[in-house]
Coordinates of C-alpha atoms in Angstrom, one line a residue:
X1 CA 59.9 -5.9 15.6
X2 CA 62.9 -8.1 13.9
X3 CA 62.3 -9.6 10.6
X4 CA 63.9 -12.7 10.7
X5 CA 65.0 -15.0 7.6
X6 CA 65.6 -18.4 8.7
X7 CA 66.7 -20.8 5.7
X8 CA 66.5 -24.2 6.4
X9 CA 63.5 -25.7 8.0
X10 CA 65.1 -28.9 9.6
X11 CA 65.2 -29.7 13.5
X12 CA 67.4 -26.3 14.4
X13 CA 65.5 -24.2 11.7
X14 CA 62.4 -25.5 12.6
X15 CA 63.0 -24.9 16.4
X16 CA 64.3 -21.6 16.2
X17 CA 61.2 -20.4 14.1
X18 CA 58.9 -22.0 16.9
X19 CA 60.7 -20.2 19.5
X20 CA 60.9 -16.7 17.6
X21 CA 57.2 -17.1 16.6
X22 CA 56.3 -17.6 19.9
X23 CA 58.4 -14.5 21.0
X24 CA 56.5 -12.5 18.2
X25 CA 59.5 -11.9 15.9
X26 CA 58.2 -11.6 12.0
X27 CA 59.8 -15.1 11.0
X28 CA 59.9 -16.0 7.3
X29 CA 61.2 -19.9 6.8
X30 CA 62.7 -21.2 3.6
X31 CA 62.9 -25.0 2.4
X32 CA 62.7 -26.4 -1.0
X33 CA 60.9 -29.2 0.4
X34 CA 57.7 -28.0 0.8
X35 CA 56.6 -31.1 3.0
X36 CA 59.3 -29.7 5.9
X37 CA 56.9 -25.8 5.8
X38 CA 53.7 -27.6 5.7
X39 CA 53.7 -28.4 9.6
X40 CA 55.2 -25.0 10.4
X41 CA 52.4 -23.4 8.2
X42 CA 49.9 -24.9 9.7
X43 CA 50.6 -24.4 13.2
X44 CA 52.8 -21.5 13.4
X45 CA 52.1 -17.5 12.6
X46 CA 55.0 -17.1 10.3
X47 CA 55.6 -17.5 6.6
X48 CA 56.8 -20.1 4.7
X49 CA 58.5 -19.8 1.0
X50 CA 59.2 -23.1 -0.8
X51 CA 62.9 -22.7 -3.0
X52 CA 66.8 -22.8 -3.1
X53 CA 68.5 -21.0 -0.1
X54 CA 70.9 -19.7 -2.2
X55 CA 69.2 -18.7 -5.3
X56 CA 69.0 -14.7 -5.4
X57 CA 65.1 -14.5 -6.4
X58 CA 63.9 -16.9 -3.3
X59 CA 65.9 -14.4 -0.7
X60 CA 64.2 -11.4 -2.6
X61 CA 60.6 -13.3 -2.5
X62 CA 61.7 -14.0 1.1
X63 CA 62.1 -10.5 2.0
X64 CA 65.7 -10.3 2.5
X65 CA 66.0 -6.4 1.8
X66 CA 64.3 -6.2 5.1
X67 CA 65.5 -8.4 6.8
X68 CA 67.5 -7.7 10.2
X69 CA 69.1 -11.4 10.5
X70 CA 69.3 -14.3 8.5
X71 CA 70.1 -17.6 10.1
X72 CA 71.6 -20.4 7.4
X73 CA 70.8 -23.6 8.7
X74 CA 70.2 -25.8 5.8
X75 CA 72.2 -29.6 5.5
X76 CA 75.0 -28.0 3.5
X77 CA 77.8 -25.8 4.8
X78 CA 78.6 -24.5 1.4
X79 CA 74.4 -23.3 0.8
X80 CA 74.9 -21.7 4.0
X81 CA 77.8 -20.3 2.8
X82 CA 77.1 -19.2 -0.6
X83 CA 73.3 -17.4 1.4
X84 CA 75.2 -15.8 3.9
X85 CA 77.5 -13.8 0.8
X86 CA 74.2 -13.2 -0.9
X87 CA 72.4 -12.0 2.1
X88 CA 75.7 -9.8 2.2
X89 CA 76.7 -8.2 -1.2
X90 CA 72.8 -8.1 -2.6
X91 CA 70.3 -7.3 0.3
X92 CA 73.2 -5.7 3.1
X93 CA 71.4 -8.3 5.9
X94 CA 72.7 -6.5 9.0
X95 CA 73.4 -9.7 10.5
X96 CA 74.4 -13.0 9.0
X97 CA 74.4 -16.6 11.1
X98 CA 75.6 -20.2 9.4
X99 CA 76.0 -23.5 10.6
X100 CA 79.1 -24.4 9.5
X101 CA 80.2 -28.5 10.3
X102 CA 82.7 -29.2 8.0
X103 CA 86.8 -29.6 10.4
X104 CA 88.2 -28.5 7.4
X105 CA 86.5 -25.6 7.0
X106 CA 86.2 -24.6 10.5
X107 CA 90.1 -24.7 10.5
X108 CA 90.0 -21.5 8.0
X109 CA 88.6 -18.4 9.9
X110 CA 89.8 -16.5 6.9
X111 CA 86.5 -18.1 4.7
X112 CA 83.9 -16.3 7.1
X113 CA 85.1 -12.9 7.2
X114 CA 83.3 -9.8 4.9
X115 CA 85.9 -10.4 2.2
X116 CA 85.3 -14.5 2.4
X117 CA 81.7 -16.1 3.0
X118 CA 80.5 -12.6 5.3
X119 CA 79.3 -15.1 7.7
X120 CA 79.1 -13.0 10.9
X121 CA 78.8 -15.8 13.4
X122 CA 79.1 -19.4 12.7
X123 CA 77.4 -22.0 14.9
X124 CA 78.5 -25.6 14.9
X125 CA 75.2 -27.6 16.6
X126 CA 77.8 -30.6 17.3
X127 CA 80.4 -28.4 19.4
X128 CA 77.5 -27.1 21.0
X129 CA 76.3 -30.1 22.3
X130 CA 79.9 -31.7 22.7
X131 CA 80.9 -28.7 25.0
X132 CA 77.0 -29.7 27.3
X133 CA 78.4 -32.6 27.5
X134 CA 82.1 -32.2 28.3
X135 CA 80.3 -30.1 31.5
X136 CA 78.4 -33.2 32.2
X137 CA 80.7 -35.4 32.4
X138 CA 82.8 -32.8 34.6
X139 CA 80.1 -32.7 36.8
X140 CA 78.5 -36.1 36.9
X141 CA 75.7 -35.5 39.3
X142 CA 74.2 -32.9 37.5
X143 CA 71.4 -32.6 35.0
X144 CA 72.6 -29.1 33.0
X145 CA 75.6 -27.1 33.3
X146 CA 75.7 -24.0 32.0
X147 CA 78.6 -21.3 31.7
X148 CA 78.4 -17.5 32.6
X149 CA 81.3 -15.2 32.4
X150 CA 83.6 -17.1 30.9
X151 CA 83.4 -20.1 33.0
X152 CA 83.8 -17.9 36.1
X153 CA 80.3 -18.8 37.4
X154 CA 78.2 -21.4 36.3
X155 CA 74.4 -22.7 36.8
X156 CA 74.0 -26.0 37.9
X157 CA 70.3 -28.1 37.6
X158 CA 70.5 -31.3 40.3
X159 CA 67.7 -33.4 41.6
X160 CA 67.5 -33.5 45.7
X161 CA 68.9 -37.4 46.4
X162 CA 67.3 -39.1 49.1
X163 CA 70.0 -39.3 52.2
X164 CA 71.5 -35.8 51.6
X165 CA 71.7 -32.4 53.9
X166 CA 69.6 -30.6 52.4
X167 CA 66.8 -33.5 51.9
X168 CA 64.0 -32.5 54.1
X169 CA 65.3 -29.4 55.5
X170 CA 64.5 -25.6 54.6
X171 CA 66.3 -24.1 52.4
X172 CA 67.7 -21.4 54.6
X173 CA 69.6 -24.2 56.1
X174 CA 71.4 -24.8 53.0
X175 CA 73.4 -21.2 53.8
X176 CA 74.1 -22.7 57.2
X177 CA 75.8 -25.9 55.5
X178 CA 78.0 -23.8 53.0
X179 CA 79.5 -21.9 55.8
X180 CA 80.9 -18.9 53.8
X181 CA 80.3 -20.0 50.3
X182 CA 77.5 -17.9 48.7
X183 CA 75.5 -18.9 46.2
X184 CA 71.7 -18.7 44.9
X185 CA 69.3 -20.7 44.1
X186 CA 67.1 -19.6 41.3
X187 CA 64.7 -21.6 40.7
X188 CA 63.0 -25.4 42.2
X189 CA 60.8 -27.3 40.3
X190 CA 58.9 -30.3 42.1
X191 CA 57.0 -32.9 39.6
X192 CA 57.5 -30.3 36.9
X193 CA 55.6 -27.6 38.7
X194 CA 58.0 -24.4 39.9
X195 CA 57.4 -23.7 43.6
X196 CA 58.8 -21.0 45.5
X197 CA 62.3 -21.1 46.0
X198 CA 62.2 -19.1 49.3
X199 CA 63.7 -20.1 52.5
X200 CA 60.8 -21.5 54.2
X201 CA 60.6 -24.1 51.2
X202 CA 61.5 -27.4 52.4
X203 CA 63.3 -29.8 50.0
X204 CA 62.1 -33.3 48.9
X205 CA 64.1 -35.9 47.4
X206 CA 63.5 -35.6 43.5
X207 CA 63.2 -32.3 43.5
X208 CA 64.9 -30.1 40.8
X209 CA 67.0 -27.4 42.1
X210 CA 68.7 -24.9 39.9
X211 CA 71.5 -22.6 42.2
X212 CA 74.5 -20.4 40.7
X213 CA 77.9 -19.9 42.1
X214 CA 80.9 -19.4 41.3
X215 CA 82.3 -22.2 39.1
X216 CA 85.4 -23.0 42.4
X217 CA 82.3 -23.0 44.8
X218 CA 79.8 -25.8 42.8
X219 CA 81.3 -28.9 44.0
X220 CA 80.4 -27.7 47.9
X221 CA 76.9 -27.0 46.8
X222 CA 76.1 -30.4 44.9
X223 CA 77.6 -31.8 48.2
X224 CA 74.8 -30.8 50.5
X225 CA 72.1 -31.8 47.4
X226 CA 73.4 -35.0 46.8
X227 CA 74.0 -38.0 49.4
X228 CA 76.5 -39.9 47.4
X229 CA 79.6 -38.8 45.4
X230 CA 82.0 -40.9 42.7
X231 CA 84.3 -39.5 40.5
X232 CA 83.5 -41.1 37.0
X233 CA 86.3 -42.4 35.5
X234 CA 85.1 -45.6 32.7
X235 CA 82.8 -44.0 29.9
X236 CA 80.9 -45.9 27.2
X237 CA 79.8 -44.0 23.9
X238 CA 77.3 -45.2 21.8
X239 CA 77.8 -43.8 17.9
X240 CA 81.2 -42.4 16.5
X241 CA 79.3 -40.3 15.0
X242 CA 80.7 -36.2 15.1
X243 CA 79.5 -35.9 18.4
X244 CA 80.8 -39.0 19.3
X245 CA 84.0 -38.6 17.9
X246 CA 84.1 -34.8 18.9
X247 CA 83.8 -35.8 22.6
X248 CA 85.8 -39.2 23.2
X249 CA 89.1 -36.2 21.8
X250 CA 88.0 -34.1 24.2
X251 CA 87.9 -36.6 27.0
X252 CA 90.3 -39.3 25.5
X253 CA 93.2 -38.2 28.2
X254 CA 91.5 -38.1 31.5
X255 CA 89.3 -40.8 31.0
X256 CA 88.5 -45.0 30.0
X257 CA 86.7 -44.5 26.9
X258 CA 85.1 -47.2 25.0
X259 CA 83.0 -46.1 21.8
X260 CA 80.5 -48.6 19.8
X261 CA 80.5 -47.7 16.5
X262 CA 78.0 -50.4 14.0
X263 CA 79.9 -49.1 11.0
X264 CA 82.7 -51.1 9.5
X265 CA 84.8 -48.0 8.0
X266 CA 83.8 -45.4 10.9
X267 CA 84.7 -47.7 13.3
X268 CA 88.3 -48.1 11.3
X269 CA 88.7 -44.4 11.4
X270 CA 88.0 -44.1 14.5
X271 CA 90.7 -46.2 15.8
X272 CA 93.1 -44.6 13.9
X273 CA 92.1 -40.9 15.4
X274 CA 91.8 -42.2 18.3
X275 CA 94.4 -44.0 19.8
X276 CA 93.6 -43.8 23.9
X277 CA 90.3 -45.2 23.2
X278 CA 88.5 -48.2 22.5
X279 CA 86.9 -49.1 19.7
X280 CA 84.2 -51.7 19.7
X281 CA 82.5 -52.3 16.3
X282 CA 78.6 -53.5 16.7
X283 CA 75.2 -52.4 18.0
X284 CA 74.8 -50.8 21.4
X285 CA 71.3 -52.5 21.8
X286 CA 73.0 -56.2 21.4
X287 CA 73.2 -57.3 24.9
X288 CA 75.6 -60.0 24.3
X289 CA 78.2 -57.0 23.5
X290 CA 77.5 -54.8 26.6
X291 CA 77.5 -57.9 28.9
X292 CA 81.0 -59.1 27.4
X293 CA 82.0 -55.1 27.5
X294 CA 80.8 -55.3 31.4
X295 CA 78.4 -52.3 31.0
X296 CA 77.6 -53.0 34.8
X297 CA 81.1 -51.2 35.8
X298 CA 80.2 -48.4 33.6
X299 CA 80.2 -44.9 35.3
X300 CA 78.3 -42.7 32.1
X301 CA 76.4 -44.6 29.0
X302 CA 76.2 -41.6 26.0
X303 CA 74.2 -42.7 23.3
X304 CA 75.0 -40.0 20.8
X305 CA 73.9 -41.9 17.4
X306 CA 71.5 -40.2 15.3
X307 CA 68.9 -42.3 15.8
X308 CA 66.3 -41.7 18.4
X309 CA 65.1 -45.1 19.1
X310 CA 68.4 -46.9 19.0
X311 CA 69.7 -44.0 21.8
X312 CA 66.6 -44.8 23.8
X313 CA 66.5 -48.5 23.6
X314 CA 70.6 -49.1 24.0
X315 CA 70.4 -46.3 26.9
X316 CA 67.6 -48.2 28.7
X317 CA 69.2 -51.3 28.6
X318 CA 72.2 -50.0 28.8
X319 CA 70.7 -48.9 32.7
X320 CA 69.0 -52.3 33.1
X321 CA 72.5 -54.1 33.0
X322 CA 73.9 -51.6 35.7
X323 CA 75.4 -48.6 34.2
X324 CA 74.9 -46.0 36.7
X325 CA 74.6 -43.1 34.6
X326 CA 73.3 -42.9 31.2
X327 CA 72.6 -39.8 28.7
X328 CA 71.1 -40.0 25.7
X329 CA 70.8 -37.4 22.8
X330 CA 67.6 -37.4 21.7
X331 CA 66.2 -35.3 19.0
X332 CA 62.3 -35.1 19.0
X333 CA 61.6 -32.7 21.6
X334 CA 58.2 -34.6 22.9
X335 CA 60.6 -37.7 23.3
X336 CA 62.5 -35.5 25.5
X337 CA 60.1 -34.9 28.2
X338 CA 58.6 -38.0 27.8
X339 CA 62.7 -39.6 28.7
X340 CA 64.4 -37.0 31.5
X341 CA 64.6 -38.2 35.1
X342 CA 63.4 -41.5 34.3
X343 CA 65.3 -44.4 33.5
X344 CA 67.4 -42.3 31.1
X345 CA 68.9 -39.7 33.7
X346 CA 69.8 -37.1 31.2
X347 CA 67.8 -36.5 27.4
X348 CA 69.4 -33.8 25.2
X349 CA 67.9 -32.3 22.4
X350 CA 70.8 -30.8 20.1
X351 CA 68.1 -28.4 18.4
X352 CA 67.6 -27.0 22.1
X353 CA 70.7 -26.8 23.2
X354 CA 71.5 -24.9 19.8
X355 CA 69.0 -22.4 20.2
X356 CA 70.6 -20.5 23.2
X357 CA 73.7 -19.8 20.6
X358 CA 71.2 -18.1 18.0
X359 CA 69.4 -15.8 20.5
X360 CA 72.0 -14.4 22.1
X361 CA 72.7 -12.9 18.6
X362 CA 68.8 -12.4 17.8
X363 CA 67.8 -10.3 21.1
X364 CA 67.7 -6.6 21.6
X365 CA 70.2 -5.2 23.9
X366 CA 74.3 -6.0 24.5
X367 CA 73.4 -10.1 25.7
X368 CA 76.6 -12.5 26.0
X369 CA 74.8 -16.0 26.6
X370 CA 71.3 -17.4 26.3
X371 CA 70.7 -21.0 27.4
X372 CA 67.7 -22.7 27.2
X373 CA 66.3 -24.2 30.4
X374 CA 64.1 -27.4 31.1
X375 CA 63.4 -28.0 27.4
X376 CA 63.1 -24.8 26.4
X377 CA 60.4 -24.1 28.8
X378 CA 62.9 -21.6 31.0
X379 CA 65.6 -19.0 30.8
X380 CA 69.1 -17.6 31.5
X381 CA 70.5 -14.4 30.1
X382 CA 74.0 -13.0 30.4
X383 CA 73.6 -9.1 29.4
X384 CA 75.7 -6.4 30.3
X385 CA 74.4 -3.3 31.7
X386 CA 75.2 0.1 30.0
X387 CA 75.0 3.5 30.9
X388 CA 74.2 5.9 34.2
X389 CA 71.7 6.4 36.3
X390 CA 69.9 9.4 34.6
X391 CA 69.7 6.5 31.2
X392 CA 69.5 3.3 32.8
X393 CA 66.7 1.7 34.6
X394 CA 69.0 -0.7 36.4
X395 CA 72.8 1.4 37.3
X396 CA 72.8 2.7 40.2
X397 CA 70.3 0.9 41.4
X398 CA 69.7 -1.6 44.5
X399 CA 68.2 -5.2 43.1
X400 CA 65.4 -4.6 45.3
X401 CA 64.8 -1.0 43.6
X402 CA 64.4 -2.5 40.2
X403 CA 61.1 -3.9 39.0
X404 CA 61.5 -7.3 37.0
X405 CA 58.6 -9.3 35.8
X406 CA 56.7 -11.7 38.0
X407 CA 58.9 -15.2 38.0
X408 CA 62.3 -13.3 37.1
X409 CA 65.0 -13.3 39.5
X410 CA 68.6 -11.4 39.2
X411 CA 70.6 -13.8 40.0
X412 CA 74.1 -12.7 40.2
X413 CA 76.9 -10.2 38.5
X414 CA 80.0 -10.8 37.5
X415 CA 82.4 -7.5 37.7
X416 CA 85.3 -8.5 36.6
X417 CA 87.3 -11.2 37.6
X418 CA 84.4 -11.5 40.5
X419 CA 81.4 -13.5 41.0
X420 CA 79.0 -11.4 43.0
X421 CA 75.6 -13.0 44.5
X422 CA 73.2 -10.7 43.9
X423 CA 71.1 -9.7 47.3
X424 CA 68.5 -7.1 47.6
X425 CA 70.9 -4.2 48.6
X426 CA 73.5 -4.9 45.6
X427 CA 73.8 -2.2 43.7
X428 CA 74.3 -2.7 39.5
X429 CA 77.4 -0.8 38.1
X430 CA 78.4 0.1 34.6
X431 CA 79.7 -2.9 32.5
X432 CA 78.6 -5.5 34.7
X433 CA 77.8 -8.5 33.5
X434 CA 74.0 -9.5 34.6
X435 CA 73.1 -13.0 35.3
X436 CA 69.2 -12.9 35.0
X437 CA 66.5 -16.2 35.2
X438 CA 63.2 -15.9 33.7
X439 CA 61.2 -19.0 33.8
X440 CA 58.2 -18.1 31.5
X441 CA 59.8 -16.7 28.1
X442 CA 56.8 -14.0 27.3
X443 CA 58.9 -11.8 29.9
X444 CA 62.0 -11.9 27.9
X445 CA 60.7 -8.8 26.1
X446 CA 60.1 -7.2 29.1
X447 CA 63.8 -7.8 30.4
X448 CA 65.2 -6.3 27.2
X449 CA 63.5 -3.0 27.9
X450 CA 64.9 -3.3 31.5
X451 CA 68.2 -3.2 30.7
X452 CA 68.3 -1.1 27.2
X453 CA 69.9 2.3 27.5
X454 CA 67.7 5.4 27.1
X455 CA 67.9 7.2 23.7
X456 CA 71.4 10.0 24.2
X457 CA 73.5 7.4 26.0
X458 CA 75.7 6.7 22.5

């Protein structure tokens, strides 16, 4: 099994060592505040060393000679820096993983390469979460958008609204609706319980309904989920934060942006970066503001601050007053499934939506994407199958020939430039790319083995 070094034992350290432990990786965690390990040590089966990320004798005590990655996650991009080198030129860590948030140093690739910093793979937790929400805001009436093959397919989450095609009907009809547009759903979830997501199950309003397609073919699907449909166009951010700032760039040309910033200076840089956009300095919870602001003709409230209770109270009112969608970043994980699909439509947890970066680089076998679904609680891999049929267990074969664990399905494959539905007489090639849903993570391992290549192949 893996020995993982995780340095750092803040939200993303701290979630990625629950989610490894709970995988049954050998996790060591290092903080030099031992009042971050404390919680971990006393509820998770890992262990914990208390000192300096980057001092040579705390990697040694922390077992980096044997370990197989090391994930630098503390507050400062230069420790993670600095412990990535080390990791490199004294212990010859195979793999090497920093979070890296600094523009300026993002801007020069040249730092992270084996000559520079030997940071193998750097992970900005703030792009991350910009890029979820960029796809949010692309597809409004969605919950979670996630990206396979390079954008060619995607996985879209949307709750069944009262009034649309598919509310009430099997789903069997739904292939009847799309005419000659395949697609797949993968997975339904009704008052957080999965059901069967067969075509004799009949769809309720509320109901959560994960399907993949290709990316041209999503809009016709959320059609027959979804009874109404307006394109958002006026956009309120709460915090100017990185996030903040990070998106309003992105979307500053295509949309009405208006960002409330309660910092003086922020909100002055701000302006000047961002010209097309509206700065507005004060608190998003003052009501005063959003009434002057007319929050009521507000198509998407983002309260990206870094404060959990201000995102929560500003996004709730922010509803109250009439904004018809809000989103709120929200970064304890219980607050999160306390908030989703109430009044706050969509809760994000960066630390979650982080995690699916890290894997991807942490599990066995030659896997593109993970992202974390429902809070961590599902699954969806992009690997790449390898080999023949004498050395695989899945080329060559029909989807129906192949035995995945119970609540895994095989969604899809992309080959190439094409998005293939995967139905029980498809047939897995060489170097496809395998779009696979588990929705109970103890099966993960299970999936590795699936796909790994027998011993020869290389």
């Amino acid at each position: 099994m893996p020995n993982i070094l995780i340095l750092g034992a803040g939200r993303v350290g701290t979630s990625v060592a629950e989610q490894l432990v709970h995988e049954n990786y050998n996790v060591t965690i290092v903080d030099d505040n031992p009042h971050n390990l404390q919680p971990l040590a006393d509820k998770l089966d890992l262990r914990t060393l208390v000192g300096h990320a980057a001092n040579p004798l705390t990697l040694e005590a922390a077992g980096a000679a044997d370990a197989d990655l090391l994930l630098a996650v503390t507050p400062s991009d230069e420790l993670n820096m600095v412990a990535c080198k080390m990791a490199h030129m004294l212990f010859n860590v195979p793999t090497r993983l920093g979070r890296i948030r600094d523009q300026d140093l993002l801007a020069r690739s040249q730092l992270f390469t084996t000559d520079g910093f030997a940071v193998d793979h750097v992970i900005t937790p703030a792009q991350i979460v910009t890029d979820l929400l960029a796809r949010l805001v692309a597809t409004p009436e969605a919950l979670q958008v996630l990206d396979f093959g390079h954008g060619r397919a995607k996985m879209v989450a949307v709750r069944v609204e009262a009034g649309a095609h598919m509310d009430g009907k099997d789903l069997a009809t739904l292939a009847q609706y799309l005419d000659k547009i395949d697609c797949r759903v993968v997975s339904i979830y009704r008052k957080n319980k999965r059901i069967p997501a067969d075509g004799s199950t009949t769809l309720t309003v509320g109901d959560e309904v994960f399907f993949l397609a290709a990316s041209k073919h999503v809009r016709a699907v959320i059609q027959e989920l979804r009874a109404s449909e307006r394109a958002i166009k006026r956009i309120t951010i709460c915090g100017g934060g990185n996030v903040g700032y990070r998106l309003a760039k992105t979307l500053e040309n295509d949309y009405q942006i208006k960002i409330i910033e309660v910092d003086r200076e922020r909100a002055q840089w701000l302006a000047e970066h961002l010209p097309k956009c509206l700065i507005l300095r004060g608190e998003a919870t003052d009501e005063n503001l959003l009434d002057n602001e007319q929050i009521d003709r507000c198509d998407l409230f983002l309260a990206l601050t870094s404060d959990d209770e201000d995102n929560i109270m500003s996004s709730l009112l922010a509803k109250q007053m009439g904004a018809r969608k809000v989103v709120a970043i929200i970064n304890r994980s219980r607050y999160v499934d306390l908030l989703q699909g109430g009044k706050i439509d969509v809760a994000i947890s960066p630390a979650q939506a982080t995690i699916g970066s890290l894997l991807a680089h942490v599990r066995q076998g030659d896997i593109v994407a993970v992202h974390s679904l429902r809070r961590g609680e599902a699954e969806a891999i992009e690997l790449i199958a390898h080999g023949d049929k004498n050395n695989s267990r899945v080329i060559g074969r029909k989807v129906e020939e192949i035995k995945l664990p119970q609540g895994a399905n095989l969604a899809a494959i992309i080959r190439g430039e094409h998005v293939i539905m995967a139905h029980h007489d498809t047939v897995i090639e060489n170097e496809d790319h395998v779009i696979v849903f588990i929705d109970n993570k103890r099966h993960i391992r299970e999936i590795e083995h699936l796909f790994a290549v027998k011993i020869g192949f290389f």
